[in-house]
Structure formats: structure tokens, C-alpha cells
Short mmCIF file of N, CA and C in Angstrom, two decimals:
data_model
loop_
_atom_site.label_atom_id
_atom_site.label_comp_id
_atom_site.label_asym_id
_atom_site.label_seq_id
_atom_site.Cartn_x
_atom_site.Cartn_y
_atom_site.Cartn_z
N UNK A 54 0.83 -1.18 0.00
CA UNK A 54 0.00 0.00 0.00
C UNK A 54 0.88 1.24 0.00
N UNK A 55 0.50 2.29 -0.73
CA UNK A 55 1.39 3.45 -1.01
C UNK A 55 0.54 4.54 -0.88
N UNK A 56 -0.45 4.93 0.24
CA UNK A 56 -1.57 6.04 -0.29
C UNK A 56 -0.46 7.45 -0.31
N UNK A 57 0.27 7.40 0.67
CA UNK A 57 1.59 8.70 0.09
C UNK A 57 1.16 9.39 -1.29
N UNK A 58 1.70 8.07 -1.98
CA UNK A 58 2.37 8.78 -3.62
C UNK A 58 0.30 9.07 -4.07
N UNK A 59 -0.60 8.24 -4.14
CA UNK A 59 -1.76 8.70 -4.35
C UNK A 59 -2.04 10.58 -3.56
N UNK A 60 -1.73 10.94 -2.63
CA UNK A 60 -2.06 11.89 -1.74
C UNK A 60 -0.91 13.03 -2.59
N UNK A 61 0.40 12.58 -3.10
CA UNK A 61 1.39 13.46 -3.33
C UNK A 61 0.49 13.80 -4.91
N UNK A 62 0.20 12.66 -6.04
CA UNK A 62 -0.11 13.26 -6.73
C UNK A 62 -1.17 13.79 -7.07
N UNK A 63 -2.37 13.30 -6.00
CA UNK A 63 -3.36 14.39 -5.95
C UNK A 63 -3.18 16.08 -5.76
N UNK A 64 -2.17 16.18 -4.86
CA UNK A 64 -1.53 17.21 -4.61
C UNK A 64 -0.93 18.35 -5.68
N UNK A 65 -0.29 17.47 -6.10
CA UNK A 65 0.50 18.33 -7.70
C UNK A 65 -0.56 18.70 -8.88
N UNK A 66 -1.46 18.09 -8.80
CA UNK A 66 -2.39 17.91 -9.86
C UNK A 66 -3.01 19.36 -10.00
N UNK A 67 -3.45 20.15 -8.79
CA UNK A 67 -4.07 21.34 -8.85
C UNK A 67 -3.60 22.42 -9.14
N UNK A 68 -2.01 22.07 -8.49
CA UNK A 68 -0.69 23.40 -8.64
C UNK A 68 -0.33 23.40 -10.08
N UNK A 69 -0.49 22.16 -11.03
CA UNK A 69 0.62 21.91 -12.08
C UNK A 69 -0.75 22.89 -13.38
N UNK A 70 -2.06 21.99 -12.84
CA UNK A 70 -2.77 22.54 -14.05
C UNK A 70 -3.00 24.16 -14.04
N UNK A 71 -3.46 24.70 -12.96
CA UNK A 71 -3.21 26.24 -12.45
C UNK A 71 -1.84 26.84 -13.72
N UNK A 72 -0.96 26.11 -13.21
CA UNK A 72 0.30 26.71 -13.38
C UNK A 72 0.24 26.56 -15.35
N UNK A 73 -0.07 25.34 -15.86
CA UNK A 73 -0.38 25.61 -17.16
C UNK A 73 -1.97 26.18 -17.68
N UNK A 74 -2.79 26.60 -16.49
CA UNK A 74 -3.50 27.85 -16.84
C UNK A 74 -3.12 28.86 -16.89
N UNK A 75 -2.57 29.00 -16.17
CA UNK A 75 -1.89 30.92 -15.97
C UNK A 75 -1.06 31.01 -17.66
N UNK A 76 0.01 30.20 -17.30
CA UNK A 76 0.46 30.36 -18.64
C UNK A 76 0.61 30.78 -19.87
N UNK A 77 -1.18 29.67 -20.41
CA UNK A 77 -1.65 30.13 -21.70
C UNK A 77 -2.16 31.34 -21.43
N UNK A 78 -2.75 31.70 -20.60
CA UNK A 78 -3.82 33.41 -20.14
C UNK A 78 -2.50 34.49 -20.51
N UNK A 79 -0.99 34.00 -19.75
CA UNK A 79 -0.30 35.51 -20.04
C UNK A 79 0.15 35.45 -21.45
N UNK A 80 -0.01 34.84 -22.34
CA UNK A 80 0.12 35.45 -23.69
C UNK A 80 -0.89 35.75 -24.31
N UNK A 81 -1.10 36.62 -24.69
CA UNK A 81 -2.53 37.18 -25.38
C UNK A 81 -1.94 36.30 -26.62
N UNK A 82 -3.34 35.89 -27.19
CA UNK A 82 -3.99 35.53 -28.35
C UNK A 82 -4.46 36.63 -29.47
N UNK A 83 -3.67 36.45 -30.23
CA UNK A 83 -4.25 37.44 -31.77
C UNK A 83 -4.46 36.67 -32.73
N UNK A 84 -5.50 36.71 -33.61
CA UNK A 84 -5.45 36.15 -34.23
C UNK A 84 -5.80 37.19 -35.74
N UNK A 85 -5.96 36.10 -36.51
CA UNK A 85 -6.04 37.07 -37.82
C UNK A 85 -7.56 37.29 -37.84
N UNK A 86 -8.31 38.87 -38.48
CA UNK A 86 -9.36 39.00 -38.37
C UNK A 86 -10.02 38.57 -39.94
N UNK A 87 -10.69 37.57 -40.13
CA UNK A 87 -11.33 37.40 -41.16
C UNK A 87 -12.96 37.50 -41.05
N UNK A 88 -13.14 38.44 -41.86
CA UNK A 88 -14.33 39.38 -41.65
C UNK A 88 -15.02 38.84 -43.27
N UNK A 89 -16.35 37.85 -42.68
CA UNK A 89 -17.38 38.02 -43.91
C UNK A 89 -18.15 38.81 -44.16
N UNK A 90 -17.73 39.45 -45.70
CA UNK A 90 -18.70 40.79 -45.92
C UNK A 90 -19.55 40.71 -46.97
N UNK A 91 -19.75 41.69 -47.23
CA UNK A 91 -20.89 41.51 -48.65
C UNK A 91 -21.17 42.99 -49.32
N UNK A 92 -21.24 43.68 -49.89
CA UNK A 92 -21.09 45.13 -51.09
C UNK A 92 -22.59 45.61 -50.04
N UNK A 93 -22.16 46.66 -49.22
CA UNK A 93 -23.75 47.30 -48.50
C UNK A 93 -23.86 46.93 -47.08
N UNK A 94 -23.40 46.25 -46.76
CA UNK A 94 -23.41 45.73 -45.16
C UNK A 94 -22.26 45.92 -44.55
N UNK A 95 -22.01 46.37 -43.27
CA UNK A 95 -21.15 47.64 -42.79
C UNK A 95 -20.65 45.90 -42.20
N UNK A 96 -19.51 45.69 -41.78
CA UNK A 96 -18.42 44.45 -41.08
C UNK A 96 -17.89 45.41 -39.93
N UNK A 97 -17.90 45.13 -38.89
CA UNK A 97 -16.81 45.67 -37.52
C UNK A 97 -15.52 44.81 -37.50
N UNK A 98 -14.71 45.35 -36.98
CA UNK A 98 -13.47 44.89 -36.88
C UNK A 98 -12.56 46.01 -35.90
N UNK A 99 -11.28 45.28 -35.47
CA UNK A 99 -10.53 45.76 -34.11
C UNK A 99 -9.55 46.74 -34.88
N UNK A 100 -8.98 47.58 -34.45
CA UNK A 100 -8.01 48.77 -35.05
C UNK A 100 -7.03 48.64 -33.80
N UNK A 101 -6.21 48.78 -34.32
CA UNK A 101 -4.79 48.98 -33.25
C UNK A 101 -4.61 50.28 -33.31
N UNK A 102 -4.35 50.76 -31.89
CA UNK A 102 -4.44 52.48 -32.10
C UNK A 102 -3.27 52.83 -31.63
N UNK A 103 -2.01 52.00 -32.04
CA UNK A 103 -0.54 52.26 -31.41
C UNK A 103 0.17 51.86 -33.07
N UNK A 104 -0.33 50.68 -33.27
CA UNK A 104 0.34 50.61 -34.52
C UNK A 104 -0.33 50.24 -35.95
N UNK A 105 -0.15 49.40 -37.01
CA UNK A 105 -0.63 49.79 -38.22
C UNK A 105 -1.34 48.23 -38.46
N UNK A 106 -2.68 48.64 -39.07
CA UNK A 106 -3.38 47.32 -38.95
C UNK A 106 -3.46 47.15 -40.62
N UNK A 107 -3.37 46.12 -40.97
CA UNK A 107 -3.45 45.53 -42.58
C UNK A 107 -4.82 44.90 -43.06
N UNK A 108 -4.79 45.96 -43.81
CA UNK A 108 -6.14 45.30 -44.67
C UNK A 108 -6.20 44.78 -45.90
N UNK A 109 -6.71 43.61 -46.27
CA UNK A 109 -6.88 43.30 -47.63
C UNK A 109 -7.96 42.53 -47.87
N UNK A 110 -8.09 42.31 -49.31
CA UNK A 110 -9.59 41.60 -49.49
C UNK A 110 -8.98 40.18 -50.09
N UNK A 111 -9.54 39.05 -49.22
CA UNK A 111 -9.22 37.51 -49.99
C UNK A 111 -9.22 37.15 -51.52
N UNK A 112 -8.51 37.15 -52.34
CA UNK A 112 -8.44 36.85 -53.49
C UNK A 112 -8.95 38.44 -55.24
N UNK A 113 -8.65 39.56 -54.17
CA UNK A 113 -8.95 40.84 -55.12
C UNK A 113 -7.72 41.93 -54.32
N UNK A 114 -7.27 42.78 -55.66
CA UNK A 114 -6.39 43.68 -54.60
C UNK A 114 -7.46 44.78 -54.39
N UNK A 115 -7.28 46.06 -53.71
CA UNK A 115 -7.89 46.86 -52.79
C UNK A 115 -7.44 47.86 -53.84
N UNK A 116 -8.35 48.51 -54.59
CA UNK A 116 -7.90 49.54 -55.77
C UNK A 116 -8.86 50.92 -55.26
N UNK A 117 -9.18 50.96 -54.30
CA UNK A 117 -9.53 52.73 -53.57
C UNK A 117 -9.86 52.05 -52.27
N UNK A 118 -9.96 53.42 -51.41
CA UNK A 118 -10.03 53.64 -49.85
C UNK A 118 -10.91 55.28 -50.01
N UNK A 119 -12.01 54.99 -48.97
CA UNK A 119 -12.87 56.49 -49.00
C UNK A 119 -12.54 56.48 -47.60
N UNK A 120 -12.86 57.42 -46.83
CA UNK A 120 -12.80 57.72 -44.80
C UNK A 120 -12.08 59.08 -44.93
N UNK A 121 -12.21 59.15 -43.72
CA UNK A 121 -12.06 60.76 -42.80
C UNK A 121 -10.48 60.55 -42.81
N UNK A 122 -9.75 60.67 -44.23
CA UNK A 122 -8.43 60.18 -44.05
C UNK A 122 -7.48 61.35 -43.51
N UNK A 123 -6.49 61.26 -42.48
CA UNK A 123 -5.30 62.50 -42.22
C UNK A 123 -4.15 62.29 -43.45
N UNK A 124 -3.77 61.99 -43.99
CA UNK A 124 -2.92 61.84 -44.71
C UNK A 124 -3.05 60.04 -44.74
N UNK A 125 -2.19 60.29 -46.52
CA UNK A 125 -1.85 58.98 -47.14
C UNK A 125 -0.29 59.20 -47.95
N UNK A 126 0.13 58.12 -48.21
CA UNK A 126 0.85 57.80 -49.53
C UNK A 126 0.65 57.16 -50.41
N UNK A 127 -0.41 56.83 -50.77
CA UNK A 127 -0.90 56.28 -51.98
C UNK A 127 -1.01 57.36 -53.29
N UNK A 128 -0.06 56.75 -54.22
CA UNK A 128 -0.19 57.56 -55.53
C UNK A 128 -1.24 57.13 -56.26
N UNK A 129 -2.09 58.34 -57.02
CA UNK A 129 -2.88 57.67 -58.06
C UNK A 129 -2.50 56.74 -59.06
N UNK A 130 -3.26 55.46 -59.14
CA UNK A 130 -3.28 54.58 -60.14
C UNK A 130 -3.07 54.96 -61.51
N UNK A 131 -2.20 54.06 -61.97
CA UNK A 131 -1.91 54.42 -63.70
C UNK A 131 -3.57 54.11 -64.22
N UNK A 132 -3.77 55.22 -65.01
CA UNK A 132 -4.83 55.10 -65.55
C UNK A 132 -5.67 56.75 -64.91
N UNK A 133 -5.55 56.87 -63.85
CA UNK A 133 -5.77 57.98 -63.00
C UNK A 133 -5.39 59.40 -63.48
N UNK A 134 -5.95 60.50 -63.22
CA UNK A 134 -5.48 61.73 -63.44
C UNK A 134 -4.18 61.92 -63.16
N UNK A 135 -3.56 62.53 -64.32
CA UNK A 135 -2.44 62.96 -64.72
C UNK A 135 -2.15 64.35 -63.68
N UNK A 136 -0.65 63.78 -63.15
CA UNK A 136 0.11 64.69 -62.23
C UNK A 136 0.73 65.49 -62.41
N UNK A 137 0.97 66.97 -61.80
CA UNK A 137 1.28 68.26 -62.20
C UNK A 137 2.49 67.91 -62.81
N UNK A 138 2.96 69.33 -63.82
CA UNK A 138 3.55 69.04 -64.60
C UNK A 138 5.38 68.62 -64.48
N UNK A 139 5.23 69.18 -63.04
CA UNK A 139 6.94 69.34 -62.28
C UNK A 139 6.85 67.48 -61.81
N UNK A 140 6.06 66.52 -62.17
CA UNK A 140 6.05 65.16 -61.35
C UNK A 140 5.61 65.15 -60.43
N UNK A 141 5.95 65.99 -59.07
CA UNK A 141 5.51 66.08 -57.74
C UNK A 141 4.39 66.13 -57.21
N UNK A 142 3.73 64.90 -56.47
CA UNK A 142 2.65 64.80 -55.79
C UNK A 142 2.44 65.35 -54.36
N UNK A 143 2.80 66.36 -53.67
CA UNK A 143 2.68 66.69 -52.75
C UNK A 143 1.47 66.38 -51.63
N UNK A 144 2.04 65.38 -50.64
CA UNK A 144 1.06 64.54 -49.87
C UNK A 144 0.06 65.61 -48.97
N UNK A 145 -1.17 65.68 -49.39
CA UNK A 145 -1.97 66.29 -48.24
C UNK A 145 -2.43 65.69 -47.36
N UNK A 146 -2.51 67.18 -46.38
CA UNK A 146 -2.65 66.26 -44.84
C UNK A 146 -4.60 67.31 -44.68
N UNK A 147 -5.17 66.13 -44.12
CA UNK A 147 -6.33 66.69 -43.76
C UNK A 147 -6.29 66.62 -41.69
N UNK A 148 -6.14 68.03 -41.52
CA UNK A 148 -6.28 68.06 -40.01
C UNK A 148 -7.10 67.55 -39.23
N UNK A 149 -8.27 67.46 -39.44
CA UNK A 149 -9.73 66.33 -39.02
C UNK A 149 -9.58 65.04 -39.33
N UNK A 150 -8.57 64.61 -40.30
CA UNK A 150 -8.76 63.11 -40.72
C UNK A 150 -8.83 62.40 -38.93
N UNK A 151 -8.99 60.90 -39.60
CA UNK A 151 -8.88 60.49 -38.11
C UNK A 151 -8.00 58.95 -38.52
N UNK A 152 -7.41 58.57 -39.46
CA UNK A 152 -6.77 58.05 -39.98
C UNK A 152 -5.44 58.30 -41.24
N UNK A 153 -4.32 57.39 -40.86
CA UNK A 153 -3.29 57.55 -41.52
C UNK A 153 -3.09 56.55 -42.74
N UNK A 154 -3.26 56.67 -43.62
CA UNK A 154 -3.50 55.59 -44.74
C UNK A 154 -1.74 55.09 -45.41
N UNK A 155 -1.70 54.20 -45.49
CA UNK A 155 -0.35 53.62 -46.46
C UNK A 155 -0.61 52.73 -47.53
N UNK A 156 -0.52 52.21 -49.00
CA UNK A 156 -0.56 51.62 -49.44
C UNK A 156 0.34 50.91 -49.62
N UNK A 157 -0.18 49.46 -50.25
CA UNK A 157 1.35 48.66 -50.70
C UNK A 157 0.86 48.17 -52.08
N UNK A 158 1.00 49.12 -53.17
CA UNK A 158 -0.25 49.00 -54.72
C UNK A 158 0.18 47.55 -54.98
N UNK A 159 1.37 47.13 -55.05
CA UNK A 159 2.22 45.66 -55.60
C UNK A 159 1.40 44.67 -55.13
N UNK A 160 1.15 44.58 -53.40
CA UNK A 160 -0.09 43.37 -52.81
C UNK A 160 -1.28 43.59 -52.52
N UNK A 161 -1.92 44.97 -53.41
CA UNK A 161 -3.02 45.60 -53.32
C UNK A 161 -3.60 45.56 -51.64
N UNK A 162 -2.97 45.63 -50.85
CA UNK A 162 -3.48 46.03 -49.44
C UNK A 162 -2.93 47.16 -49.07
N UNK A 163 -3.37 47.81 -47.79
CA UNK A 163 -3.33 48.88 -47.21
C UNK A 163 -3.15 48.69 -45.43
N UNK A 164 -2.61 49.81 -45.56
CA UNK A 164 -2.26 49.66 -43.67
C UNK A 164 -2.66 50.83 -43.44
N UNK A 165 -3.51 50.80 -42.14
CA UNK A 165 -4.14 52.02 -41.58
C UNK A 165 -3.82 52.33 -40.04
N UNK A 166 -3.64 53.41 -40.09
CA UNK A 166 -3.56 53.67 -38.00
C UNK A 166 -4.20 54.94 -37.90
N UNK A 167 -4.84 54.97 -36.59
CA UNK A 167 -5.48 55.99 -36.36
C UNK A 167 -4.91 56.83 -35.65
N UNK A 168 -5.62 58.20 -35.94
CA UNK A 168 -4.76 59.93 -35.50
C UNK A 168 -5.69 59.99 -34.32
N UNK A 169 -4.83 60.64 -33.61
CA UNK A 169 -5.67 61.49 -32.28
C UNK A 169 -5.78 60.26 -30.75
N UNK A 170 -6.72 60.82 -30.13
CA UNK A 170 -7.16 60.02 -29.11
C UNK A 170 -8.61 59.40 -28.86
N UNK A 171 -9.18 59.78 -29.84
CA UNK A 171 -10.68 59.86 -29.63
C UNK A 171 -11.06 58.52 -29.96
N UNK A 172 -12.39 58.26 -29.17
CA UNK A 172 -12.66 56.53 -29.03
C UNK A 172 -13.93 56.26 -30.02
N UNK A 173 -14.06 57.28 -30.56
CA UNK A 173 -15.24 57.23 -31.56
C UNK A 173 -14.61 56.02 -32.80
N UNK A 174 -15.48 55.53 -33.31
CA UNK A 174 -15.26 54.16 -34.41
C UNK A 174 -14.94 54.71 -35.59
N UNK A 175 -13.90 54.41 -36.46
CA UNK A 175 -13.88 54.92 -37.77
C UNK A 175 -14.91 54.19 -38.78
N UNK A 176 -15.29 54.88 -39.86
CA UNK A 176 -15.98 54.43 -40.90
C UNK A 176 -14.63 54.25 -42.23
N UNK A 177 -14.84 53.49 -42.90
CA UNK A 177 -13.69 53.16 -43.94
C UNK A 177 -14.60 52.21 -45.01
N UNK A 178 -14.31 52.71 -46.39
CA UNK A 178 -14.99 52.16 -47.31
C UNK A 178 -13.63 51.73 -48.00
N UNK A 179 -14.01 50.26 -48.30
CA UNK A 179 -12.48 49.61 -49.30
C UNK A 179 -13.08 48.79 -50.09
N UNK A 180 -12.57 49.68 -51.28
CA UNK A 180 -12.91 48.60 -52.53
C UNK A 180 -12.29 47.90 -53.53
N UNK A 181 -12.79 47.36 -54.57
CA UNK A 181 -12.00 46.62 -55.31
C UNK A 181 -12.81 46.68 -56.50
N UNK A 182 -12.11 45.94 -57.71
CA UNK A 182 -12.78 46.46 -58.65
C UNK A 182 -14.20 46.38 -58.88
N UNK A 183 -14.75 45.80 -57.98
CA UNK A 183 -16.32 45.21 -58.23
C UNK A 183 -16.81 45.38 -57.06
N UNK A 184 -16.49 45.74 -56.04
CA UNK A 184 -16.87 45.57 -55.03
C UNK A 184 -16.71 46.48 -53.56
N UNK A 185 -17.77 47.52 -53.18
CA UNK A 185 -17.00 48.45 -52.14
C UNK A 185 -17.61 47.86 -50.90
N UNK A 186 -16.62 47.40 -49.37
CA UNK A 186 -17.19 47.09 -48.22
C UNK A 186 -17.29 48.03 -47.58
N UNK A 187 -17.77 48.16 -46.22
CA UNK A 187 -18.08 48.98 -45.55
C UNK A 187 -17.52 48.73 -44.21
N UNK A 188 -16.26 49.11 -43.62
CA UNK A 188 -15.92 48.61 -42.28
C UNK A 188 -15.65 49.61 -41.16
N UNK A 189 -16.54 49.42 -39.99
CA UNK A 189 -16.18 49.67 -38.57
C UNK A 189 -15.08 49.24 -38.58
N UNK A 190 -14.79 50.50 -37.85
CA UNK A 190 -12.90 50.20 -37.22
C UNK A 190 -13.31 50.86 -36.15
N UNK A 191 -13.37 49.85 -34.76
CA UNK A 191 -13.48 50.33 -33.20
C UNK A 191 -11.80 50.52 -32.90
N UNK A 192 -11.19 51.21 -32.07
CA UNK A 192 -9.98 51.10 -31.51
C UNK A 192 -9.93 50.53 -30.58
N UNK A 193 -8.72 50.11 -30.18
CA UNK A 193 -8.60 48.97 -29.36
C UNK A 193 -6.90 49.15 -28.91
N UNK A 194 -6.12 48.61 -27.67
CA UNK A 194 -5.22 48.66 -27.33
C UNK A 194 -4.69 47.44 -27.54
N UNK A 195 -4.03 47.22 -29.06
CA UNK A 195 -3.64 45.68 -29.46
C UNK A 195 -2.86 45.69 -30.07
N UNK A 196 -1.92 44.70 -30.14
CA UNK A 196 -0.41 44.73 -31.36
C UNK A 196 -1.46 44.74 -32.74
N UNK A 197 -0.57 44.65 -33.86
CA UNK A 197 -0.56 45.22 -35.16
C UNK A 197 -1.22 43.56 -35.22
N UNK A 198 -1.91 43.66 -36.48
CA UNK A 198 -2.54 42.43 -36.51
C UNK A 198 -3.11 42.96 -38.51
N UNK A 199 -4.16 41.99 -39.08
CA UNK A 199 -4.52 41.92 -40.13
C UNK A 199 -5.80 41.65 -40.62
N UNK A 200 -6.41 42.25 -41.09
CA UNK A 200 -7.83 42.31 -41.18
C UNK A 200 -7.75 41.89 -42.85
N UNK A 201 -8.85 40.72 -43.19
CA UNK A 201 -9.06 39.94 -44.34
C UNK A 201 -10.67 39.93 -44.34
N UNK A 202 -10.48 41.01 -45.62
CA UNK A 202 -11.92 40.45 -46.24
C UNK A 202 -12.22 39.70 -47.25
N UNK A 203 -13.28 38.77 -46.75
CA UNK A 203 -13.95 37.66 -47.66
C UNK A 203 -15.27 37.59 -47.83
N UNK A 204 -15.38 37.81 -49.17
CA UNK A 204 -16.38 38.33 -49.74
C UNK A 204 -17.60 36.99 -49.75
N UNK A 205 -18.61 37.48 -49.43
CA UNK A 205 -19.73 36.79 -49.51
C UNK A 205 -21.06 36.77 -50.03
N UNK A 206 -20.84 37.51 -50.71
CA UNK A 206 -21.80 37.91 -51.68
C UNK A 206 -22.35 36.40 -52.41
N UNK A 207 -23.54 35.83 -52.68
CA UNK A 207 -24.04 34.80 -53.65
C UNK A 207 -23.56 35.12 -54.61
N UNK A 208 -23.17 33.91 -55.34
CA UNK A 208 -22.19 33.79 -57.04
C UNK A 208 -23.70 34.64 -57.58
N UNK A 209 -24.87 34.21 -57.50
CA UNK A 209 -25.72 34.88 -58.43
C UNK A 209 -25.91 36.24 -58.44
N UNK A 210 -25.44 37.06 -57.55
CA UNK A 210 -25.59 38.20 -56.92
C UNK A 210 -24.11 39.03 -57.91
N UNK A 211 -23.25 38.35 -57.73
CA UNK A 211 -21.80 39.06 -58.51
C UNK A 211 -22.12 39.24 -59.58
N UNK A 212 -21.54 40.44 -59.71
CA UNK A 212 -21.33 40.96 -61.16
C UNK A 212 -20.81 39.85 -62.49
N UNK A 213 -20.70 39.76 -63.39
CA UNK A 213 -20.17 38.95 -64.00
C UNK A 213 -18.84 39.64 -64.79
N UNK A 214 -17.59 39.11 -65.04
CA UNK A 214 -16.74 39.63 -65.43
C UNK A 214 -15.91 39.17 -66.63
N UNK A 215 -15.90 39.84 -67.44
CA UNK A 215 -14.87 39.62 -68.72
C UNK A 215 -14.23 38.79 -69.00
#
């Protein structure tokens, strides 16, 4: 008879699992935000309000951005109105924007961070060639992370294309 070692590892059993509870809890969990949308129906999603959150749409690149933008670097698209005659695009800054826009035209996504302090939700329209979503951006105190939209629109519902 050994009830000891029964009593010892009843014992450990509460400290050990605790101890690989705590654990998993102190690393936050991020995950990637994949947001089903559809052309007219507004999607929410988390904004990092320290650093730059990535947006793109699953299987289309992101060919405009509408919102209360503070500045961007996105150059107009070839095909787009023709730039003054010296080349120079001189980046405007809108003082009210409430967002900082970046493009990356090559992986048709965009990275956004928000200006100011204010806890109000951004509105952001991103589209593609067929398709404009509509996304809530709440702020949030979170590492940089990636927002994926996937479109859900019924095949019968899509446009048909060339």
C-alpha cells in the first residue's frame, strides 16, 4: 500500500494545471481578423491604435479607400489623373482626418492607424474592382494584426466579369 504517492499526486495535480492555466492566459492571443462581408453591409473589426493594422480583401487587390483620411501615400493609379507638370505629388494632410492611410499598390493592401485620441469608431470604405465594403474600425489597445476580407456575396448576386 502506497496512499503517500496517491495523496502526493493528488496534490500536484491542482498546482501543475493552475500553473499551465496561468500560462496560456499571459500570452494574449491574436489572431487574424477574417471578416465576412458583402457590397452594402457595414463588417466591424478591431483597429490597433498604437500601430498599423493591414487590410486586404481575400483573393482581389484593394484599388480605392474612401474615410475621414489625415494623410496617405498612396499615388494615383496608372490610368488615374495625370500629375502636375513638375512630377511632384505633394502629400496632403487633412487636419480632421482620423486616420493615416499607407498603401502597398504591388499586394493591393493597405495599412491604416489611427490619428488622435478619440474613441469614436472609424468608418472606412475599401474597394475593389467590383466591389466596395463597408468597415467599422473600433480602436482597441492591441499589437498590429490583419484584417481579411472575404467576400460573400451569392455567385448569383456578382457581377459577372470579362
Amino acid at each position: 500500500m502506497r496512499p503517500s504517492n496517491n495523496i502526493a499526486r493528488r496534490a500536484w495535480w491542482p498546482a501543475a494545471s493552475t500553473l499551465i492555466l496561468c500560462a496560456g492566459l499571459s500570452q494574449p492571443a491574436h489572431a487574424l481578423q477574417v471578416l465576412d462581408a458583402r457590397d452594402g453591409v457595414a463588417i466591424e473589426a478591431i483597429l490597433s491604435i498604437k500601430e498599423p493594422t493591414r487590410i486586404r480583401i481575400e483573393g482581389a487587390p484593394i484599388t480605392d479607400v474612401f474615410g475621414n483620411i489625415h494623410s496617405s501615400n498612396c499615388a494615383p493609379t496608372p490610368g488615374a489623373a495625370a500629375a502636375p507638370a513638375a512630377g511632384i505629388v505633394a502629400a496632403a494632410v487633412n487636419p480632421g482626418g482620423e486616420i493615416v492611410l499607407e498603401c502597398d499598390r504591388d499586394k493591393g493592401e493597405i495599412y491604416v492607424r489611427p490619428v488622435g485620441d478619440s474613441v469614436k469608431p472609424i468608418n472606412l470604405f475599401v474597394s475593389s474592382a467590383s466591389t466596395t465594403y463597408t468597415l467599422l474600425l473600433r480602436r482597441a489597445d492591441t499589437p498590429a494584426d490583419t484584417i481579411v476580407i472575404r467576400d460573400k456575396t451569392p455567385r448569383a448576386l456578382k457581377p459577372a466579369t470579362a
